[in-house]
Tab-separated table of C-alpha atoms in Angstrom:
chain	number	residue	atom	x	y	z
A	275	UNK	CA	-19.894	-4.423	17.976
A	276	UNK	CA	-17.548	-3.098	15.241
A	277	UNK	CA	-14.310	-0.622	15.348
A	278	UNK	CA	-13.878	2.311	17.415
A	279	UNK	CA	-14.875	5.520	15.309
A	280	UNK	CA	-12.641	7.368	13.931
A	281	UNK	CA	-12.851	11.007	13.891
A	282	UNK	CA	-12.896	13.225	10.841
A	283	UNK	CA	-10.009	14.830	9.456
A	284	UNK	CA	-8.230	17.552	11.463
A	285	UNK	CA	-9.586	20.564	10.024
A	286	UNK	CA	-6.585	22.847	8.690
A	287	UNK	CA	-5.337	19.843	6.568
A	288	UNK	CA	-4.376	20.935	3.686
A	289	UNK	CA	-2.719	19.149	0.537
A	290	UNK	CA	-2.416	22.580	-2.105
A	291	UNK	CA	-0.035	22.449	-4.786
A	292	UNK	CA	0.842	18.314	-3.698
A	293	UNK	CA	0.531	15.420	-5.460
A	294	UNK	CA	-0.869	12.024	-4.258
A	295	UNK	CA	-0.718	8.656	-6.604
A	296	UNK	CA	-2.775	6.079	-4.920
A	297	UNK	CA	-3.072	2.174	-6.059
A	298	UNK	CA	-5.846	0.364	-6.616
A	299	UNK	CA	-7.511	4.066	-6.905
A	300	UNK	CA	-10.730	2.695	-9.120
A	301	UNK	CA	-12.763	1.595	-6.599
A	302	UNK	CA	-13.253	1.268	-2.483
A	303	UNK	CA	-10.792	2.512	-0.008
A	304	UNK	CA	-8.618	4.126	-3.094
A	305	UNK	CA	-11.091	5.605	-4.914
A	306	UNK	CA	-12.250	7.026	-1.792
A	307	UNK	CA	-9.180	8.385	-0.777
A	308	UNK	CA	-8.488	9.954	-3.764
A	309	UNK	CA	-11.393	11.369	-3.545
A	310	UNK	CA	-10.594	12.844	0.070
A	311	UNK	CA	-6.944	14.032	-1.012
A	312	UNK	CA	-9.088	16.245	-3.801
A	313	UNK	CA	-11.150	17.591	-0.951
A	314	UNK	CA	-7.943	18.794	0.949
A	315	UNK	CA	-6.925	20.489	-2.133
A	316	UNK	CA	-4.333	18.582	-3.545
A	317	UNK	CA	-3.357	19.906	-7.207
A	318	UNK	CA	-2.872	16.666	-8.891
A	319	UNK	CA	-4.222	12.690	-8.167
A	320	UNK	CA	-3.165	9.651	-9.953
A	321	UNK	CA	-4.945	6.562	-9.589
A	322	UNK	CA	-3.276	3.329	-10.545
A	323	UNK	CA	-5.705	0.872	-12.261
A	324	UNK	CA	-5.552	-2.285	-14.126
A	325	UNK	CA	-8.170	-1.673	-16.589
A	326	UNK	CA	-8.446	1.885	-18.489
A	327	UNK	CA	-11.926	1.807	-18.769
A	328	UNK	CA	-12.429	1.184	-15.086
A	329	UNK	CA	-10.029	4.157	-14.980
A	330	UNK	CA	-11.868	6.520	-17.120
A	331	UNK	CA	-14.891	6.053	-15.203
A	332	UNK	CA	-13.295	6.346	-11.313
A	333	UNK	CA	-11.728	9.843	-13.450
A	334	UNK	CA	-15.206	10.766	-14.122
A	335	UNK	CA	-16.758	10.139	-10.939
A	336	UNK	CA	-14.275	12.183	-8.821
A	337	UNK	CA	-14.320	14.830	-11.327
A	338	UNK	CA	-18.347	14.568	-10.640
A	339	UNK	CA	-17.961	14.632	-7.071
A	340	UNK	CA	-19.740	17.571	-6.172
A	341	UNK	CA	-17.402	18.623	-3.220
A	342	UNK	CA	-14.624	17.936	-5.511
A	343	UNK	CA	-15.776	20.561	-7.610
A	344	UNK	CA	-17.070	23.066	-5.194
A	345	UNK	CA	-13.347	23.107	-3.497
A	346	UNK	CA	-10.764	22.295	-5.870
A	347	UNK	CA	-12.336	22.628	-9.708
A	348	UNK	CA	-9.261	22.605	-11.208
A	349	UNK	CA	-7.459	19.587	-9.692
A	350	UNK	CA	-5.194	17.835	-12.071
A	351	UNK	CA	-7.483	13.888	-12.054
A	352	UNK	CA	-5.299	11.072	-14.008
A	353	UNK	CA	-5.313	7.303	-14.065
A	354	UNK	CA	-2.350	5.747	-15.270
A	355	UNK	CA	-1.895	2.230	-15.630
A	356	UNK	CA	-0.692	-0.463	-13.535
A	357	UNK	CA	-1.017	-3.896	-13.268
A	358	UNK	CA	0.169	-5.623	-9.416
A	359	UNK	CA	0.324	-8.456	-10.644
A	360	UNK	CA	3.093	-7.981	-13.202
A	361	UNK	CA	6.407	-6.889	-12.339
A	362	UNK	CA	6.447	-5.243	-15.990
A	363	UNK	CA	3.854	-3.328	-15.506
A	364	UNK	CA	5.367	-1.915	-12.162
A	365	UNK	CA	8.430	-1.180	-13.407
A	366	UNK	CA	6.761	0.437	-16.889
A	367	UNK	CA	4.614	2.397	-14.383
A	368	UNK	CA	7.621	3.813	-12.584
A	369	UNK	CA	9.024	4.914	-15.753
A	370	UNK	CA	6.041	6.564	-16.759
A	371	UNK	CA	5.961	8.461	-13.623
A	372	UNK	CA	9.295	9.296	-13.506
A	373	UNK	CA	9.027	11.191	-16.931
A	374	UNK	CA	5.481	12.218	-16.528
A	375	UNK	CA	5.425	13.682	-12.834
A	376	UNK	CA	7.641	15.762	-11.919
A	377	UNK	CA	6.870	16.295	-7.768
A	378	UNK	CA	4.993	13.518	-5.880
A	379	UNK	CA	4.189	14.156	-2.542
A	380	UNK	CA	2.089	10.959	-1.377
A	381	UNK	CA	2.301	7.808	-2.844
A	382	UNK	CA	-0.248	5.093	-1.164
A	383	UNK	CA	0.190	1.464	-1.516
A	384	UNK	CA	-3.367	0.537	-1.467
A	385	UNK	CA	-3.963	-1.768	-4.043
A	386	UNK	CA	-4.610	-5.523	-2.636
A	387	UNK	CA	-6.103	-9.216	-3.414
A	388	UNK	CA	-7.127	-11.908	-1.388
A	389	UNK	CA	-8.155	-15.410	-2.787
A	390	UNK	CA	-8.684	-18.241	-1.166
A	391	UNK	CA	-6.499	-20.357	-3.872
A	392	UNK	CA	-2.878	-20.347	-5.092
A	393	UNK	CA	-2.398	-18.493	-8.207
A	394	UNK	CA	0.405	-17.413	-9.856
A	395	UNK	CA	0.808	-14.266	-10.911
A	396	UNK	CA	1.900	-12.783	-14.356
A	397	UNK	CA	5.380	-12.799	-13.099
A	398	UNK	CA	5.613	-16.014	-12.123
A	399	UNK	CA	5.316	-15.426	-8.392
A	400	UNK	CA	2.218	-16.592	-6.038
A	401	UNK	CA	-0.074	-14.029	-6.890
A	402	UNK	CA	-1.581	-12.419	-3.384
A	403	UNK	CA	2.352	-11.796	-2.446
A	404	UNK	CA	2.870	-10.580	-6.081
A	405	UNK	CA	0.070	-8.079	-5.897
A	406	UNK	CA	-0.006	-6.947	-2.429
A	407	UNK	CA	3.885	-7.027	-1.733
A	408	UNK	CA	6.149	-7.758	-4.495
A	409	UNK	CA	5.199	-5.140	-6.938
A	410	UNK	CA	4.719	-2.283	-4.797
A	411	UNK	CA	8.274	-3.114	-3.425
A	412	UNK	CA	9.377	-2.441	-7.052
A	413	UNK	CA	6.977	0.781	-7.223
A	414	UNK	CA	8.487	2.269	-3.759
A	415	UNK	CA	11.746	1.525	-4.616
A	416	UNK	CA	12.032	2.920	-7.964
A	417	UNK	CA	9.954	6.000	-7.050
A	418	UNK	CA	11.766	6.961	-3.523
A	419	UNK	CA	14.264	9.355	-5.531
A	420	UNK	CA	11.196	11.192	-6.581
A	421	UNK	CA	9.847	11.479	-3.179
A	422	UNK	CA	13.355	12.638	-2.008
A	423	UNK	CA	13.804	15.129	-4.405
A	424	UNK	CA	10.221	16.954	-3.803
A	425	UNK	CA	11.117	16.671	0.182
A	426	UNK	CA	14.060	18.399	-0.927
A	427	UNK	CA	11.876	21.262	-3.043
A	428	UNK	CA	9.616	21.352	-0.418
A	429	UNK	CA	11.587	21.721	2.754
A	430	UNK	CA	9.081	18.986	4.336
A	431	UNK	CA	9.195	15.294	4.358
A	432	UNK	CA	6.802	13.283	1.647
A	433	UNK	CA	4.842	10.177	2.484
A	434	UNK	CA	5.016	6.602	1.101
A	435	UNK	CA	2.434	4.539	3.283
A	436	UNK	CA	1.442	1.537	2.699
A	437	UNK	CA	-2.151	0.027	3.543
A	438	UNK	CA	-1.227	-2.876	6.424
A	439	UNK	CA	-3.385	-5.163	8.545
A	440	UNK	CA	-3.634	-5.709	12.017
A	441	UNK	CA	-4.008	-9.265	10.994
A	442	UNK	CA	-0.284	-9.590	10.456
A	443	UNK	CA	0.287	-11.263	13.523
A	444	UNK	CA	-1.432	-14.251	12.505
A	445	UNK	CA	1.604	-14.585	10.006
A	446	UNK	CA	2.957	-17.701	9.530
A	447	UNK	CA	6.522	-17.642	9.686
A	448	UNK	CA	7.236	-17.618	13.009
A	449	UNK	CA	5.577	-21.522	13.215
A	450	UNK	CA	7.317	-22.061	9.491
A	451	UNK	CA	10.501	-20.649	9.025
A	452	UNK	CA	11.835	-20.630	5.417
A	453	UNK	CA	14.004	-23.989	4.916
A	454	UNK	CA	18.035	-23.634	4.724
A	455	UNK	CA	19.047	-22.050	1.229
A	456	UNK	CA	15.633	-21.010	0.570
A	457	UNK	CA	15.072	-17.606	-1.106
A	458	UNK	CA	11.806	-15.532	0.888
A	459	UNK	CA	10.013	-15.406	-2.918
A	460	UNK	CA	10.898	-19.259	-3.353
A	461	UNK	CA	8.612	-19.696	0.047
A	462	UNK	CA	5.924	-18.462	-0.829
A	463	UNK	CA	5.731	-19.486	-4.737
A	464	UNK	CA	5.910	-23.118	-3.145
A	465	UNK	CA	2.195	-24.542	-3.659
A	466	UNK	CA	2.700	-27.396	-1.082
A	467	UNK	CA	3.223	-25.052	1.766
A	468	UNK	CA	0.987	-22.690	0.659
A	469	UNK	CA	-1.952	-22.230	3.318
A	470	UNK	CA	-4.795	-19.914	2.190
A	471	UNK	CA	-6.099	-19.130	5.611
A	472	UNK	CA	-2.734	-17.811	6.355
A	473	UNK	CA	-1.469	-15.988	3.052
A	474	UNK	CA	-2.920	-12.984	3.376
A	475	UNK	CA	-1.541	-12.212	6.830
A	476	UNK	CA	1.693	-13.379	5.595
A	477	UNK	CA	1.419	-10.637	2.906
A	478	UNK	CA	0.424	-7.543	6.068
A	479	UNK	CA	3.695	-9.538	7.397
A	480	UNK	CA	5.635	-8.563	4.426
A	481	UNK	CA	4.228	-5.127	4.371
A	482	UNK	CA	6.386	-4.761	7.706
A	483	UNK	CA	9.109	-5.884	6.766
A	484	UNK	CA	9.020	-3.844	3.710
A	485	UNK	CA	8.323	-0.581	5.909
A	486	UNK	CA	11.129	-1.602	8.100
A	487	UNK	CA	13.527	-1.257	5.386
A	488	UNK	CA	12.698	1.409	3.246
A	489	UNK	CA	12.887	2.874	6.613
A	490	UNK	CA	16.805	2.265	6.940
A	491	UNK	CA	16.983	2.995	3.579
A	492	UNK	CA	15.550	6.866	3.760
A	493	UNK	CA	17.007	6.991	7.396
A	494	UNK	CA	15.350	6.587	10.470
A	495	UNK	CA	16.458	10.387	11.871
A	496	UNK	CA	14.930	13.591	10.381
A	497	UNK	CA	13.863	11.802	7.067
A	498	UNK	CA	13.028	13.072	3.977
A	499	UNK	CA	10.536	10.570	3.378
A	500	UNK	CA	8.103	9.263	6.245
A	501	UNK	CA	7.209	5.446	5.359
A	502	UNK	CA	4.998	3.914	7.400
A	503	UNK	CA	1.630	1.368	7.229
A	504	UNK	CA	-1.892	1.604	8.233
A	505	UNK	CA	-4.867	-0.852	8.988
A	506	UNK	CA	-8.342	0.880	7.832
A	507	UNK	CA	-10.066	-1.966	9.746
A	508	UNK	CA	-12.967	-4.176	8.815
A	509	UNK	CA	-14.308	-1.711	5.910
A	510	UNK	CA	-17.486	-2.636	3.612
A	511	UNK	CA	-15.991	-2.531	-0.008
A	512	UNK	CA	-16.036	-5.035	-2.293
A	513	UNK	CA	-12.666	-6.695	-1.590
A	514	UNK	CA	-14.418	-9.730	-1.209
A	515	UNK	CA	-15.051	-10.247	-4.616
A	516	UNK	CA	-12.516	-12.886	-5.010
A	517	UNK	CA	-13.378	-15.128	-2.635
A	518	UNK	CA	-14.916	-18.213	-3.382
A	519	UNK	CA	-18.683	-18.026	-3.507
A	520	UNK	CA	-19.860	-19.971	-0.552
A	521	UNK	CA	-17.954	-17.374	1.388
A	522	UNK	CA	-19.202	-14.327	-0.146
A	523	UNK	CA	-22.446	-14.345	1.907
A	524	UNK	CA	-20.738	-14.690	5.503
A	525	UNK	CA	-18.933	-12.113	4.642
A	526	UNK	CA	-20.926	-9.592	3.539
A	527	UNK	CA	-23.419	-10.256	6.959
A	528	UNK	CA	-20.497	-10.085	8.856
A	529	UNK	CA	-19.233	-6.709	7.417
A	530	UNK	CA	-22.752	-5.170	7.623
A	531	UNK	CA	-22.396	-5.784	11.372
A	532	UNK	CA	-18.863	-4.693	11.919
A	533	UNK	CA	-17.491	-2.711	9.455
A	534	UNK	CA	-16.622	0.834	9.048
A	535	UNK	CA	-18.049	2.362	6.066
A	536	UNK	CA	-15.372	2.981	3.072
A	537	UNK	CA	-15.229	7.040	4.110
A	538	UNK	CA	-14.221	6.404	7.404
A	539	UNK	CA	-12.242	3.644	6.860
A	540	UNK	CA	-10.296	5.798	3.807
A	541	UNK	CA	-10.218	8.359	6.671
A	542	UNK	CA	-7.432	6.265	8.328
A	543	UNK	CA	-4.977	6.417	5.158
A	544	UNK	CA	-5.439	10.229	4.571
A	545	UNK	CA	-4.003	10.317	8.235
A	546	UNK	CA	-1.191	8.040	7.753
A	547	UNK	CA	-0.400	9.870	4.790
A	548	UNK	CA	-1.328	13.884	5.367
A	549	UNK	CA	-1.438	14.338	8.446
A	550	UNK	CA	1.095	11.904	10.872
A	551	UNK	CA	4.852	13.072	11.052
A	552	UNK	CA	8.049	11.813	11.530
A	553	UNK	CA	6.749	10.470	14.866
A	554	UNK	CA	5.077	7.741	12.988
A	555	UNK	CA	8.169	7.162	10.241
A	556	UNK	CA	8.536	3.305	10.546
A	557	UNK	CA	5.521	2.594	12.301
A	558	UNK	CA	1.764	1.266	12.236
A	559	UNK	CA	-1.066	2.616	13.000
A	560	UNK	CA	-4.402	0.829	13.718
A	561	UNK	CA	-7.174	3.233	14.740
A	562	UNK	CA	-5.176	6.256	13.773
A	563	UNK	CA	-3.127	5.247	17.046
A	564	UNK	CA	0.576	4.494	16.853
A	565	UNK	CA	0.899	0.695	17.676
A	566	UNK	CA	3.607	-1.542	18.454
A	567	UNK	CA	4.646	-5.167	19.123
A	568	UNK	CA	2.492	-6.256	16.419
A	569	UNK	CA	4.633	-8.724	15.337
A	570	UNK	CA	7.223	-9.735	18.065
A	571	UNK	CA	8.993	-12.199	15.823
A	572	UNK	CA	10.372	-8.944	13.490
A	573	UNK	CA	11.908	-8.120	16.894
A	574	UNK	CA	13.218	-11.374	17.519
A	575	UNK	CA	16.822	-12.543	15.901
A	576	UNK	CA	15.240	-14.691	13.136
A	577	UNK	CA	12.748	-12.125	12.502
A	578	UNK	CA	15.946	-9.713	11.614
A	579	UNK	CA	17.232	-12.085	9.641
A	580	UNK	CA	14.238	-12.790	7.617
A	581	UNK	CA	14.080	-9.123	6.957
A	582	UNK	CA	17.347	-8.784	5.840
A	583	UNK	CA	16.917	-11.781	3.683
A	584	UNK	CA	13.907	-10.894	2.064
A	585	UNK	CA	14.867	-7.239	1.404
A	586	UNK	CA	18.274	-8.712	-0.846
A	587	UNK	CA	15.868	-11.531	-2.245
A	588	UNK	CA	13.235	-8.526	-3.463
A	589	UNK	CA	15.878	-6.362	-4.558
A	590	UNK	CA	17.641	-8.777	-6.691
A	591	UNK	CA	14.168	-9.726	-8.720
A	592	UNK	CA	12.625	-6.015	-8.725
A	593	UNK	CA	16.439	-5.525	-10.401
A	594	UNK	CA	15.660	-7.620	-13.168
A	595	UNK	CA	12.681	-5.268	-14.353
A	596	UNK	CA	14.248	-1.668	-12.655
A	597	UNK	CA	18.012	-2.365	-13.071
A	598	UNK	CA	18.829	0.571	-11.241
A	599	UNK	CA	17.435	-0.329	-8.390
A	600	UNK	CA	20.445	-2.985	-7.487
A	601	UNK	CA	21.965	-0.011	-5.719
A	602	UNK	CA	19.917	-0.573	-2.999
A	603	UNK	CA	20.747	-4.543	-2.497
């Protein structure tokens, strides 16, 4: 049982003088993959974390990792703060950024939430979408010039992946299309059609559609920026946290039967995000394989409306916090 394997990092990968920001970097699959960006070298790493204390220690720990300092002792090791489920936050984050980091090379979407209730988040918004969609819309958005401009420097293309699911074709829109005049956010803030068995599929849904336009948006030909999405796979970290206790339990026998442990399974978004090209711009990739027809509906004429629908709808809200991001509406 479990995953395929998946191999170790092509040796010759090499991240030297780049910076890499990764979400959700304090613990599991981002604090793991920051980890393996500082063993590739990279000069600088920025982990996004709610708490500062949890920061300071996932700082401390990758400073004390002891091929960390056998290979790159002087790395640059930061956590900034960021809060998914506040639009604020995002938008205070990009600012901070902006002023504070002058050349980023990687930025990786990895923060996520699952919880088997509805919530809403600090923003006002349902809060799974909020923190696994909405506000790293806002994040990408505001910090593509950045990534465009160190492409530039560079003379190579800079990453913005995003950590996906495979399990985004159990979405539910396809089976529930958004009523007429409805707004994509005012779908899913809607408690009586909220389904927690499906919501966190919907959310890998909307991490497509939000890959599918930031793609138009850099340009699918030669870009500057490659934007694509990932699944890691069934990986034992303790994203289960949330879930409601009587859960807890199946999960955790059912991970220590099929999952892939965190390294390997961080393995996966170091080669979304160092080491696939423009071949994979716009694209998934589940087993460090290029995959398609994930979600025929996206492919379908409602599913290109939806996108274009939901990119305006996301646009005009991230605007309210980021004003200059209406440019891209």
């Amino acid at each position: 049982m479990g995953a395929p394997p998946i191999p170790p990092t092509p040796a010759g990968t090499d991240l030297t003088g780049k910076t890499a920001i990764v979400t959700g970097g304090n613990a599991g699959l981002g604090l793991e993959a920051a980890r393996q960006f500082l063993t590739l070298k990279a000069a600088r790493v920025i982990i996004a974390v709610r708490s500062p204390a949890k920061g300071k220690e996932a700082v401390a720990e990758l400073k004390a990792d002891p091929t960390v300092k056998k290979v790159n002792p002087n790395a640059v090791i930061e956590a900034f703060p960021l809060d998914l489920d506040d639009f604020q936050s995002g938008a205070d984050f990009v600012r901070k950024v902006k002023s504070e980091v002058p050349e980023l090379d990687i930025l990786l979407n990895n923060g996520g939430t699952n919880v088997l209730k509805y919530h809403k988040s600090a923003s006002g918004h349902e809060r799974v979408m909020q923190v696994n969609v909405y506000t790293h819309f806002l994040i990408s958005l505001g910090l593509l010039p950045l990534l465009i401009s160190t492409a530039e420097r560079r003379g190579a293309p800079t990453h913005l992946s995003f950590v996906g699911s495979s399990m985004q074709s159990s979405h539910s829109l396809a089976k529930k299309p958004l009523a007429p005049n409805e707004s994509v956010l005012q779908h899913f803030d809607d408690q009586k059609t909220y389904n927690p068995m499906t919501r966190y599929q919907d959310s890998k849904f909307m991490v497509n559609v939000l890959v599918r336009g930031l793609t138009k948006v850099v340009g699918e030909e030669n870009p500057k920026v490659i934007v694509n999405h990932m699944c890691p796979g069934l990986v034992s970290t303790g994203f289960d946290k949330d879930l409601p206790v009587w859960l807890k339990p199946l999960m955790y026998m059912y991970r220590r039967i099929s999952a892939r442990h965190v390294s390997e399974g961080a393995r996966t978004l170091i080669y979304a995000t160092a080491v696939e090209g423009p071949e994979s711009h716009g694209k998934f990739l589940a087993n460090n394989v290029i995959s398609s027809g994930e979600v025929p509906f996206l492919d379908e004429a409602a599913g290109k409306v939806f996108t274009e629908k939901a990119w305006k709808d996301l646009v005009t809200e991230s605007s309210r916090y980021l004003p200059e991001l209406s440019q891209y509406a």
